[in-house]
Coordinates of C-alpha atoms and ligand atoms in Angstrom, one line a residue:
M1 CA 17.4 -9.6 -3.2
T2 CA 15.0 -12.2 -2.1
L3 CA 11.3 -12.7 -2.9
R4 CA 9.4 -12.9 0.4
N5 CA 6.3 -15.1 0.9
I6 CA 3.1 -13.1 1.0
I7 CA 0.8 -14.3 3.8
T8 CA -2.9 -14.4 3.5
L9 CA -5.9 -14.6 5.8
P10 CA -6.5 -16.0 8.3
N11 CA -2.8 -15.4 9.4
P12 CA -3.2 -13.3 12.6
V13 CA -0.2 -11.0 11.7
L14 CA -2.6 -9.3 9.3
K15 CA -4.9 -8.3 12.1
R16 CA -2.1 -7.0 14.4
K17 CA -1.1 -3.3 14.9
A18 CA 2.5 -3.3 13.7
R19 CA 5.3 -1.8 15.8
A20 CA 7.3 1.3 14.9
V21 CA 10.7 0.9 13.4
T22 CA 13.6 2.4 15.4
K23 CA 16.7 1.1 13.7
F24 CA 17.7 2.4 10.2
D25 CA 20.5 0.1 9.1
G26 CA 21.5 -2.0 6.1
S27 CA 19.2 -4.8 7.1
L28 CA 16.2 -2.5 7.0
R29 CA 17.3 -1.3 3.5
A30 CA 17.7 -4.9 2.4
L31 CA 14.3 -5.7 3.7
I32 CA 12.8 -2.7 1.7
D33 CA 14.5 -4.0 -1.5
D34 CA 13.0 -7.4 -0.9
M35 CA 9.6 -5.9 -0.4
V36 CA 9.8 -3.9 -3.6
E37 CA 10.9 -7.0 -5.5
T38 CA 8.1 -9.0 -3.9
M39 CA 5.5 -6.3 -4.8
R40 CA 6.6 -6.3 -8.4
D41 CA 6.6 -10.0 -8.7
A42 CA 3.1 -10.4 -7.2
P43 CA 2.3 -8.0 -9.1
G44 CA 0.9 -5.2 -7.0
V45 CA 1.2 -1.5 -6.5
G46 CA 1.7 -1.6 -2.7
L47 CA 2.9 -4.0 0.0
A48 CA 3.1 -3.6 3.8
A49 CA 5.5 -5.5 6.0
P50 CA 2.7 -7.4 7.8
Q51 CA 1.9 -8.9 4.5
I52 CA 5.2 -10.8 4.5
G53 CA 4.6 -11.7 8.2
L54 CA 6.6 -8.9 9.7
S55 CA 4.7 -6.8 12.2
E56 CA 6.6 -3.6 11.5
R57 CA 5.5 -0.2 10.3
I58 CA 7.0 -0.3 6.7
A59 CA 5.3 -0.1 3.4
V60 CA 6.4 0.2 -0.2
I61 CA 4.3 1.6 -3.0
E62 CA 5.0 1.9 -6.8
Y63 CA 2.6 4.0 -8.7
F64 CA 2.3 7.2 -10.8
E65 CA 3.1 10.3 -8.7
K66 CA 0.6 12.6 -10.5
E67 CA -3.0 11.5 -11.4
E68 CA -2.6 12.9 -14.9
D69 CA 0.3 10.5 -15.5
E70 CA -2.0 7.5 -15.4
E71 CA -3.2 8.6 -18.9
K72 CA 0.3 9.2 -20.3
E73 CA 2.0 6.4 -22.3
D74 CA 5.6 7.4 -21.4
A75 CA 5.0 8.2 -17.7
L76 CA 7.1 6.3 -15.2
K77 CA 5.9 5.0 -11.9
K78 CA 7.7 6.1 -8.7
V79 CA 8.7 4.0 -5.8
W80 CA 8.1 5.0 -2.2
A81 CA 9.3 3.2 0.9
V82 CA 7.7 4.7 4.0
I83 CA 8.6 3.9 7.6
N84 CA 6.3 4.7 10.5
P85 CA 3.9 6.6 8.1
E86 CA 1.0 8.8 9.5
I87 CA -1.7 10.6 7.7
I88 CA -1.5 14.2 8.9
K89 CA -4.1 15.7 6.6
A90 CA -7.1 14.2 4.7
S91 CA -9.5 15.9 2.4
P92 CA -13.2 15.8 3.5
E93 CA -14.0 14.7 0.0
M94 CA -14.3 10.9 -0.3
V95 CA -14.3 8.7 -3.4
V96 CA -15.4 5.1 -3.9
G97 CA -13.0 2.7 -5.7
V98 CA -12.6 -1.0 -6.3
E99 CA -9.7 -2.5 -4.3
G100 CA -8.2 -5.9 -3.9
C101 CA -5.5 -7.2 -1.6
L102 CA -2.6 -9.6 -2.2
S103 CA -3.4 -11.0 1.3
I104 CA -7.0 -11.7 0.5
P105 CA -6.9 -13.4 -2.9
G106 CA -10.0 -13.7 -5.0
L107 CA -11.9 -10.9 -3.4
L108 CA -12.6 -7.3 -4.5
G109 CA -14.5 -4.6 -2.7
E110 CA -15.8 -1.1 -3.0
V111 CA -14.1 1.1 -0.5
E112 CA -14.6 4.8 0.3
R113 CA -11.3 6.7 0.7
H114 CA -10.1 10.3 1.1
V115 CA -9.5 11.9 -2.3
E116 CA -6.3 13.7 -1.1
I117 CA -4.0 13.1 1.8
Q118 CA -0.7 14.2 3.3
V119 CA 1.5 11.6 4.8
K120 CA 4.4 12.2 7.2
A121 CA 6.9 9.3 7.3
L122 CA 10.6 8.4 7.5
N123 CA 12.5 7.2 4.4
R124 CA 14.8 4.3 4.4
Y125 CA 17.6 6.4 5.9
G126 CA 15.4 7.6 8.8
T127 CA 15.0 11.1 7.2
P128 CA 11.6 12.7 7.7
V129 CA 9.6 13.1 4.5
R130 CA 6.2 14.6 3.6
I131 CA 4.2 13.1 0.7
K132 CA 1.1 14.6 -0.9
A133 CA -1.1 12.1 -2.7
A134 CA -4.3 12.3 -4.7
G135 CA -6.6 9.9 -6.4
W136 CA -5.4 6.3 -6.8
L137 CA -2.1 7.0 -5.2
A138 CA -3.9 8.4 -2.1
R139 CA -6.0 5.2 -2.1
I140 CA -2.9 3.0 -2.1
F141 CA -1.3 4.9 0.8
Q142 CA -4.5 4.6 2.8
H143 CA -4.8 0.9 2.1
E144 CA -1.1 0.3 3.2
I145 CA -1.3 2.4 6.3
D146 CA -4.5 0.5 7.3
H147 CA -2.4 -2.7 7.0
L148 CA 0.1 -1.3 9.6
N149 CA -2.9 -0.9 11.9
G150 CA -4.2 -4.4 11.3
V151 CA -7.1 -3.1 9.2
L152 CA -8.1 -4.9 6.0
F153 CA -10.1 -3.4 3.1
T154 CA -12.9 -5.9 3.7
E155 CA -13.6 -4.2 7.0
R156 CA -14.0 -0.8 5.3
A157 CA -15.8 -2.1 2.2
I158 CA -19.3 -1.0 1.3
R159 CA -19.6 -4.4 -0.5
V160 CA -17.2 -7.2 -1.4
W161 CA -17.5 -9.9 -4.1
Q162 CA -15.6 -12.6 -5.9
P163 CA -14.7 -11.8 -9.4
Q164 CA -15.8 -14.4 -12.0
E165 CA -12.3 -15.1 -13.2
E166 CA -8.7 -14.5 -11.9
T167 CA -8.1 -12.3 -15.0
A168 CA -10.8 -9.9 -13.9
V169 CA -8.5 -8.6 -11.2
D170 CA -6.4 -5.6 -12.4
A171 CA -2.8 -5.6 -11.0
E172 CA -3.3 -2.0 -10.0
Q173 CA -6.1 -3.0 -7.6
E174 CA -3.8 -5.4 -5.7
V175 CA -2.3 -3.8 -2.7
Ligands
NI1 NI1 -3.6 -5.1 1.0

């Protein structure tokens, strides 16, 4: 596995709509493994392929599957690799949360997101999967799918600001 370089603004790849993946082979799976390693190293809870300079519809996420697990000490995070993901259902209920992005260092913003979503995607083998997500996990999926459409959280934010210190940024906000 190899750590990939995370690109930042103003790299134009971040503003581009990424292309769909059509080939599910060993090199795709190696790329996904690199993305997971890069996300963990950052550290962050999500990473989209455009963030490593690849304009392809691939994202990885590592977070708690159930909202209640966020409070449990022994709960394990789950890893998702989603290819060509699409939001097929979104709750009308919205919630505001504070997000950051590995590609926009030193900035946080308040962003309104759907509380619950359903995502249709392909897994690393090209098999269709459906994922139901709520709360922070739903937020991460929405943030990553935005990346695949060239949309950054700063474009959706109600307000953005620079935190006083680097340490003020929580790793779970970095997607
Ligand atoms: Ni991001």
